[in-house]
mmCIF file of N, CA, C and O in Angstrom:
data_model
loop_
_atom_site.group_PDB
_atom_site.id
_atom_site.type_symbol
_atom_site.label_atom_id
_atom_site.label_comp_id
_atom_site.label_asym_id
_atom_site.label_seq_id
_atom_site.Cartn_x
_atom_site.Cartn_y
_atom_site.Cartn_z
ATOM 1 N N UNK A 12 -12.411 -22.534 -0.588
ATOM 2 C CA UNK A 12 -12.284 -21.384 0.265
ATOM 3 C C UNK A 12 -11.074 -20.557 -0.187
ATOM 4 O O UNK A 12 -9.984 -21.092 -0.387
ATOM 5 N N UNK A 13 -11.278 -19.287 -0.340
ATOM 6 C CA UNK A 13 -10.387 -18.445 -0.346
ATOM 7 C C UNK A 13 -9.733 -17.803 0.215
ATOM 8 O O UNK A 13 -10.371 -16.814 0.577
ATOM 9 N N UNK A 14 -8.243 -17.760 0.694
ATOM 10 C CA UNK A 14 -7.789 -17.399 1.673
ATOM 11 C C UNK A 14 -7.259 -15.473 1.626
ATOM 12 O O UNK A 14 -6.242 -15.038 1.086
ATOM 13 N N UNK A 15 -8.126 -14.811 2.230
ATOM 14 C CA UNK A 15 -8.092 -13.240 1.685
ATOM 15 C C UNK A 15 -6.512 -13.001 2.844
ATOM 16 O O UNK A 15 -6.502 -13.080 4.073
ATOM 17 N N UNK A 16 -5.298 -12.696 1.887
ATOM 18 C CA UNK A 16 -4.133 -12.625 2.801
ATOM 19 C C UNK A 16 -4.239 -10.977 3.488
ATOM 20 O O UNK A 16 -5.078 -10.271 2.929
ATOM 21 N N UNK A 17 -3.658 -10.495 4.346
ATOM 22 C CA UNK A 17 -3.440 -9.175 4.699
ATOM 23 C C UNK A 17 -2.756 -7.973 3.644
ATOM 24 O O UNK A 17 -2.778 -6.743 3.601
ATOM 25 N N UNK A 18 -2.119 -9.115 2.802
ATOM 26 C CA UNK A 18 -1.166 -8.261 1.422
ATOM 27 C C UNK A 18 -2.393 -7.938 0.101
ATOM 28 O O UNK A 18 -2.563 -6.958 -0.624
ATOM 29 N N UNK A 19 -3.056 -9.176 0.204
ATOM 30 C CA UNK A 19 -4.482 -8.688 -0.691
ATOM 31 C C UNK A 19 -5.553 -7.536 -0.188
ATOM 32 O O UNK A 19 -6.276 -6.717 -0.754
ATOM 33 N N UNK A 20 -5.246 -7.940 1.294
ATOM 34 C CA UNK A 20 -6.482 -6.463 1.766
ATOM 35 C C UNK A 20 -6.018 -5.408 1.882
ATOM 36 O O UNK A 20 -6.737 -4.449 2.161
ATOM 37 N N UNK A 21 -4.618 -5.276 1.691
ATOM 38 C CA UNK A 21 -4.109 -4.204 2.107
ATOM 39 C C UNK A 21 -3.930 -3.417 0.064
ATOM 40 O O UNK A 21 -4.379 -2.326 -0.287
ATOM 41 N N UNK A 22 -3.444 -4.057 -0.517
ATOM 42 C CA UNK A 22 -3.992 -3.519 -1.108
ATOM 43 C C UNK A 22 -5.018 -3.310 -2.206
ATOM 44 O O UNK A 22 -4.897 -2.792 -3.316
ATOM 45 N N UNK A 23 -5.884 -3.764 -1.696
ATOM 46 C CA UNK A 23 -7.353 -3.453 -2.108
ATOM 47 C C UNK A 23 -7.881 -2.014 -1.229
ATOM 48 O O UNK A 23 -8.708 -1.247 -1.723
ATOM 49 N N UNK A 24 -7.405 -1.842 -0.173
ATOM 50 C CA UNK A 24 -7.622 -0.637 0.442
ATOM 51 C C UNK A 24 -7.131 0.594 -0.097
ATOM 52 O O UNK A 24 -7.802 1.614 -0.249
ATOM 53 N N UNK A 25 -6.091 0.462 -0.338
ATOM 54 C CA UNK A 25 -5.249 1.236 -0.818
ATOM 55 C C UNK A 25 -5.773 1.584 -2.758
ATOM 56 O O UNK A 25 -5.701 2.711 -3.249
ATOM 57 N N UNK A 26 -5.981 1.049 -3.094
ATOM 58 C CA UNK A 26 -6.633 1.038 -4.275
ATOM 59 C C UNK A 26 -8.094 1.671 -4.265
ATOM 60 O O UNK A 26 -8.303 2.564 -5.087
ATOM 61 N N UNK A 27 -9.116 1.293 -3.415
ATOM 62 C CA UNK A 27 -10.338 1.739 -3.077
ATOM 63 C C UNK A 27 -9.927 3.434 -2.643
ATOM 64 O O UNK A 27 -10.274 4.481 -3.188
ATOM 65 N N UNK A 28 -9.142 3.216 -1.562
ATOM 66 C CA UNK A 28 -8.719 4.815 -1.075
ATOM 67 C C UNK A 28 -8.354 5.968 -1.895
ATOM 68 O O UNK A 28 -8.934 7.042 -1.741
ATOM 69 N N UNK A 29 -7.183 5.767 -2.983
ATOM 70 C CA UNK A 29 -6.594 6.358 -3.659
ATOM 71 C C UNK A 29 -6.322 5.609 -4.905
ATOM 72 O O UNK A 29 -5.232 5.043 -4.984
ATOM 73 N N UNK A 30 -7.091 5.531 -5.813
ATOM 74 C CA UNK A 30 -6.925 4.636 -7.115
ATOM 75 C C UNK A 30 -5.888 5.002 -8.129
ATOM 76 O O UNK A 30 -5.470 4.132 -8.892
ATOM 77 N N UNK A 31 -5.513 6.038 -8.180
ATOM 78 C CA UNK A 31 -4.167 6.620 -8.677
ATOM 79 C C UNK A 31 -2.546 6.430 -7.994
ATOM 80 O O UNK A 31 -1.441 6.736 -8.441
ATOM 81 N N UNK A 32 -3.088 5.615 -6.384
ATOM 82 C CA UNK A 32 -1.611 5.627 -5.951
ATOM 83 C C UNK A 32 -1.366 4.254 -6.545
ATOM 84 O O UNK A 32 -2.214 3.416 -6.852
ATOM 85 N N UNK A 33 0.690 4.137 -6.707
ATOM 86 C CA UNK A 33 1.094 3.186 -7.141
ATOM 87 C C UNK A 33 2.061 2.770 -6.496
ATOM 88 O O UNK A 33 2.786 3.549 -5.876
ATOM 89 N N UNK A 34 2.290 1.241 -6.520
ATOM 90 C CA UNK A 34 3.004 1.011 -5.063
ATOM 91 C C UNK A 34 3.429 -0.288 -5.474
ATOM 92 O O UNK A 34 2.810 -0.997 -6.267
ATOM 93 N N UNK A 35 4.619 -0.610 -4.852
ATOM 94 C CA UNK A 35 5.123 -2.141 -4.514
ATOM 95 C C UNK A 35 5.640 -2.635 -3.610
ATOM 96 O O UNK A 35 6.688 -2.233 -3.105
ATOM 97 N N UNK A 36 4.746 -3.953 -3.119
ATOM 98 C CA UNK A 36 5.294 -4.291 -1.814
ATOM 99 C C UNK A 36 5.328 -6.176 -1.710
ATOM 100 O O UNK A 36 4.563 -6.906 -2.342
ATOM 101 N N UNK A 37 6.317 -6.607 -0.835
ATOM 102 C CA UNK A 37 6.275 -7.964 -1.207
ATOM 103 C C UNK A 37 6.161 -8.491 -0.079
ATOM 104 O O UNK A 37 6.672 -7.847 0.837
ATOM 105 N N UNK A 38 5.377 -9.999 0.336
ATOM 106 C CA UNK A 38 4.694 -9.938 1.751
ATOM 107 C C UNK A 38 3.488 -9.271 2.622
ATOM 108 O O UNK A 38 2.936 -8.177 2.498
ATOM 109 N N UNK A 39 3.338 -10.045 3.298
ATOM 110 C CA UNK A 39 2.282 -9.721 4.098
ATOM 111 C C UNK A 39 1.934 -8.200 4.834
ATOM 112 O O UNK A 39 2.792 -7.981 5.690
ATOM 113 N N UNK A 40 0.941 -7.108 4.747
ATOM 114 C CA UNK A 40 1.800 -5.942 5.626
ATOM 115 C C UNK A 40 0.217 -6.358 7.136
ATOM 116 O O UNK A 40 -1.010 -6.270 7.084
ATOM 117 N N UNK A 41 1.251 -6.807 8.297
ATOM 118 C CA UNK A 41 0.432 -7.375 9.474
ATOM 119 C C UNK A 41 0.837 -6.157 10.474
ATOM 120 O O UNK A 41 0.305 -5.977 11.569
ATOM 121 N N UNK A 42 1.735 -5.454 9.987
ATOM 122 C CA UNK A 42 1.991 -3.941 11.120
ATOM 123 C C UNK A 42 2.347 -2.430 10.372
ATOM 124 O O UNK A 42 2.563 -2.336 9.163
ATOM 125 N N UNK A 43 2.358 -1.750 10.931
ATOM 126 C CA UNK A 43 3.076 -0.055 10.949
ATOM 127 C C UNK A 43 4.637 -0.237 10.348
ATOM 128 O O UNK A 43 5.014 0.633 9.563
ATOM 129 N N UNK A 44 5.669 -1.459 10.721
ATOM 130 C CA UNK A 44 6.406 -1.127 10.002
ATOM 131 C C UNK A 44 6.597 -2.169 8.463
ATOM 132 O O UNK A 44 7.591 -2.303 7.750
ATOM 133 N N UNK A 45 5.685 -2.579 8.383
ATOM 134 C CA UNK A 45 5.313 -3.540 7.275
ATOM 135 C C UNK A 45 4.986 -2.015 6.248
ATOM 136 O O UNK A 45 5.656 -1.566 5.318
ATOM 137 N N UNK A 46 3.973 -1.607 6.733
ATOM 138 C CA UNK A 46 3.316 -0.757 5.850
ATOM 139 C C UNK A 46 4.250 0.274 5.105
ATOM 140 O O UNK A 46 4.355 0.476 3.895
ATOM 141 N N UNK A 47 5.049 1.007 6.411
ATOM 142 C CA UNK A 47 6.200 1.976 6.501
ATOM 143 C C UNK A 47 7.181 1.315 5.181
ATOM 144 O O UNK A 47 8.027 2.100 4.753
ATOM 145 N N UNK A 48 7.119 -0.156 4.473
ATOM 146 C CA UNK A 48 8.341 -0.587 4.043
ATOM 147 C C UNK A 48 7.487 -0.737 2.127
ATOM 148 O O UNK A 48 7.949 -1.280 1.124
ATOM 149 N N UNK A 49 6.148 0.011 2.331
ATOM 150 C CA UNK A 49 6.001 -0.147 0.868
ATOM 151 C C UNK A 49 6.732 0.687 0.322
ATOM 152 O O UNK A 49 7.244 1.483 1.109
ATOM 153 N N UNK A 50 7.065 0.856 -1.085
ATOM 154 C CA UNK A 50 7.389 1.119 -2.223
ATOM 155 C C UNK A 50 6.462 1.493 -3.032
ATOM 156 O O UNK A 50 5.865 0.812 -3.866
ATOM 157 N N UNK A 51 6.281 3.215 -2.632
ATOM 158 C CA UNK A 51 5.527 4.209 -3.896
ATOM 159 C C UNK A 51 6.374 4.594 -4.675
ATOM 160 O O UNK A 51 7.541 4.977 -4.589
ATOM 161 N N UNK A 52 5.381 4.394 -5.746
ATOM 162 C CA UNK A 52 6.297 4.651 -7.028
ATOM 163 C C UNK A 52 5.232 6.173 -7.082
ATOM 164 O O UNK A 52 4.044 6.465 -6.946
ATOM 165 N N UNK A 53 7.113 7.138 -7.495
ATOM 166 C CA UNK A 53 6.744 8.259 -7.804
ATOM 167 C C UNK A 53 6.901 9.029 -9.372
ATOM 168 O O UNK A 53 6.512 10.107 -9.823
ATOM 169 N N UNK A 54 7.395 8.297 -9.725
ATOM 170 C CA UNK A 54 7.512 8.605 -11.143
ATOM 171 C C UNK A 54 8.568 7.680 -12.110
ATOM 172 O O UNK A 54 9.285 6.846 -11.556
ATOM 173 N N UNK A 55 8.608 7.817 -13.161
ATOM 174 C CA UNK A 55 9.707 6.792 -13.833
ATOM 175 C C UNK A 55 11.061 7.391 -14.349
ATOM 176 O O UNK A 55 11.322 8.592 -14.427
ATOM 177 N N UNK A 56 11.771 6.477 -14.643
ATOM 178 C CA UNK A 56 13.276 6.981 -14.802
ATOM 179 C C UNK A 56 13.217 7.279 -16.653
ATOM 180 O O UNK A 56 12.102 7.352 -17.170
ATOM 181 N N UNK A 57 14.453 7.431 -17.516
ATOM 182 C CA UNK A 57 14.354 7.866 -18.368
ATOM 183 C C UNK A 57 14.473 6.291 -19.266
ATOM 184 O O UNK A 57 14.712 6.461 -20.462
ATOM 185 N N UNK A 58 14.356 5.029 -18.887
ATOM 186 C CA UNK A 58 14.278 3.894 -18.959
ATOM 187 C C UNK A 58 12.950 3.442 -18.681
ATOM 188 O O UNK A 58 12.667 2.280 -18.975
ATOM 189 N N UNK A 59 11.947 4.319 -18.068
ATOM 190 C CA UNK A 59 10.654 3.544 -18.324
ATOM 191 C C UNK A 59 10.557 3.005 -16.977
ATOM 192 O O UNK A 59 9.411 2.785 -16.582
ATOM 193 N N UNK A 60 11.698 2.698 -16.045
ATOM 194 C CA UNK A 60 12.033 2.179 -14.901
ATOM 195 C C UNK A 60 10.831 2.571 -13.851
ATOM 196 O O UNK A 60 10.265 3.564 -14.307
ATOM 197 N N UNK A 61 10.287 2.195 -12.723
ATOM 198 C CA UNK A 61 9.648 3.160 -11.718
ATOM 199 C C UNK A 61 10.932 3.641 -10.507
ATOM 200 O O UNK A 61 11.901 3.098 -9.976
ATOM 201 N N UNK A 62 10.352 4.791 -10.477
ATOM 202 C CA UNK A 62 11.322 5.847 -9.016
ATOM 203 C C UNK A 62 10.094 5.650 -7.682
ATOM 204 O O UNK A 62 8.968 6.117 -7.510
ATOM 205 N N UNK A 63 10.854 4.843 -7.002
ATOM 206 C CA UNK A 63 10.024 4.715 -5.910
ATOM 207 C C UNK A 63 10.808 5.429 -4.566
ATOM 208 O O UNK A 63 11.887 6.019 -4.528
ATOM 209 N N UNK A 64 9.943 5.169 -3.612
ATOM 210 C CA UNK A 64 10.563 5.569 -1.983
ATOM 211 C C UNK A 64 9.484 5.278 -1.114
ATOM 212 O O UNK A 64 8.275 5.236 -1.341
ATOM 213 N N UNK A 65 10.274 5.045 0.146
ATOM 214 C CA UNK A 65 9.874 4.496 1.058
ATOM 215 C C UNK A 65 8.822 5.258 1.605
ATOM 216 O O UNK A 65 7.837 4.831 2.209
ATOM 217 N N UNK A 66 9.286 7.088 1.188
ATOM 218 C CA UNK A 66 8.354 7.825 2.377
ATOM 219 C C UNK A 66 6.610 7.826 1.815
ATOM 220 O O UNK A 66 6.669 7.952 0.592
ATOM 221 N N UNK A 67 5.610 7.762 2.114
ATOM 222 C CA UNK A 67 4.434 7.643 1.773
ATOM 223 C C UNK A 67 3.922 9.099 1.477
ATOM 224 O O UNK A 67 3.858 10.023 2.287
ATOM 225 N N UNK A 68 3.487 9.116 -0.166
ATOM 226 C CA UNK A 68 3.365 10.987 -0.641
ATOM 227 C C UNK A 68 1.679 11.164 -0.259
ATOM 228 O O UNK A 68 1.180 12.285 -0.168
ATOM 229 N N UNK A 69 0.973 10.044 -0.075
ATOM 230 C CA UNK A 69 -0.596 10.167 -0.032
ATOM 231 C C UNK A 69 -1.000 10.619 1.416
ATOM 232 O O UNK A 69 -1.056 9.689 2.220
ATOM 233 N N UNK A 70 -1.300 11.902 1.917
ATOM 234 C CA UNK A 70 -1.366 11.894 3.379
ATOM 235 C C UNK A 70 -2.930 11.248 3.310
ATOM 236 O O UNK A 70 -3.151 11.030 4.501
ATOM 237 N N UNK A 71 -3.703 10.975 2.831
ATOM 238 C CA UNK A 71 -4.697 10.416 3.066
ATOM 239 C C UNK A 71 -4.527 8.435 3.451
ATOM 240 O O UNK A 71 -5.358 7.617 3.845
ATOM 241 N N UNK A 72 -3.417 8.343 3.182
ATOM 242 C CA UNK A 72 -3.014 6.935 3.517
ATOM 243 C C UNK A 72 -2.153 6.531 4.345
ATOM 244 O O UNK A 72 -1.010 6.175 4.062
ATOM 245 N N UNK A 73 -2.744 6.565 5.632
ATOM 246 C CA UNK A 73 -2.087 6.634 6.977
ATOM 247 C C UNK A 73 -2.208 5.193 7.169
ATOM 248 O O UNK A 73 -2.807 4.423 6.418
ATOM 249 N N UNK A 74 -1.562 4.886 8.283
ATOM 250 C CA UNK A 74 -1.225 3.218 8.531
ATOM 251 C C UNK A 74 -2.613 2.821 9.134
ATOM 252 O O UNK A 74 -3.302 1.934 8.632
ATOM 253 N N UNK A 75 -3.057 3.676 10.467
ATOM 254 C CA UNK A 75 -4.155 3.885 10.997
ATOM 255 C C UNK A 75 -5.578 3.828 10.104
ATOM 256 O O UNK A 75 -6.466 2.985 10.238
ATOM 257 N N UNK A 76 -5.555 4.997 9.118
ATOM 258 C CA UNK A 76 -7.053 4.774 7.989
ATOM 259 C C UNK A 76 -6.985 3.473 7.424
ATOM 260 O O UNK A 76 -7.848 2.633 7.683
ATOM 261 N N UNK A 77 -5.861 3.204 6.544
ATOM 262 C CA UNK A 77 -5.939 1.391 6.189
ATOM 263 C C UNK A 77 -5.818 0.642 6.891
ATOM 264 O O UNK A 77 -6.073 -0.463 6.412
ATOM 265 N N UNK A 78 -5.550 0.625 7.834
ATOM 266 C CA UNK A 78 -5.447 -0.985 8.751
ATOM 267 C C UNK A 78 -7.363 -1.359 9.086
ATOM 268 O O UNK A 78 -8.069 -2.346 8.877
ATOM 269 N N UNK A 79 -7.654 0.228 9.780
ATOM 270 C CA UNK A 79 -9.307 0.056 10.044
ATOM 271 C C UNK A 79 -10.052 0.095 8.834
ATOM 272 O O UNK A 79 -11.219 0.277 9.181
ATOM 273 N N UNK A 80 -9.972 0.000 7.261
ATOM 274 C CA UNK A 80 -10.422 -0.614 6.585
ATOM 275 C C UNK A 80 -9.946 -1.862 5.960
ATOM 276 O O UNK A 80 -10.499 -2.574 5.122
ATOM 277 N N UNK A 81 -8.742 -1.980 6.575
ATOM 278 C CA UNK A 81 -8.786 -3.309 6.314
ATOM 279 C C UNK A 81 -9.694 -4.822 7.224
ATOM 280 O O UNK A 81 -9.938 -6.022 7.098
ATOM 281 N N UNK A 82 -9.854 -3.898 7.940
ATOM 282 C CA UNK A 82 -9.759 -4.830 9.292
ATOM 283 C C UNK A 82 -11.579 -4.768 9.200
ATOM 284 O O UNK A 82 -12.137 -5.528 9.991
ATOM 285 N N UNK A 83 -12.317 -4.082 8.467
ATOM 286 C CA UNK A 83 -13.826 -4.533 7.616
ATOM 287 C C UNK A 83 -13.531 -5.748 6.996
ATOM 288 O O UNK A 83 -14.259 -6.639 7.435
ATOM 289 N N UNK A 84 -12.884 -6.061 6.296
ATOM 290 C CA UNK A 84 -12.883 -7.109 4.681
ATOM 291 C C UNK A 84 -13.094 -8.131 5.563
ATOM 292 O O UNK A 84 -13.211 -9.286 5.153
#
């Protein structure tokens, strides 16, 4: 049995939704401020590095639209 975690569905949603967004997050996201605490990466530094931030640039990826597709899987 495979145990599908909330961090795997979440982003598999997020991937299905917007396949170009890029993101890092560590842990489970089980709420609004879980979600609020990913890490989009918005572009890279002059090191190749990723430039991330907290604020979410995809308005199509609301806490609300992914949670209710997550909450299909």
């Amino acid at each position: 049995m495979t145990i599908y975690t909330t961090a795997m569905k979440c982003a598999n949603v997020i991937n299905n939704m917007k396949p170009t967004a890029q993101f890092i997050f560590t842990g489970n996201i089980d709420s609004e401020s879980d979600f609020n605490n990913i890490k989009w990466v918005t572009g890279e530094d002059e090191n190749g590095d990723a430039i991330t931030t907290t604020t979410n640039p995809h308005a199509e990826l609301t806490w609300i639209k992914v949670k209710a597709e997550m909450d299909k899987l």
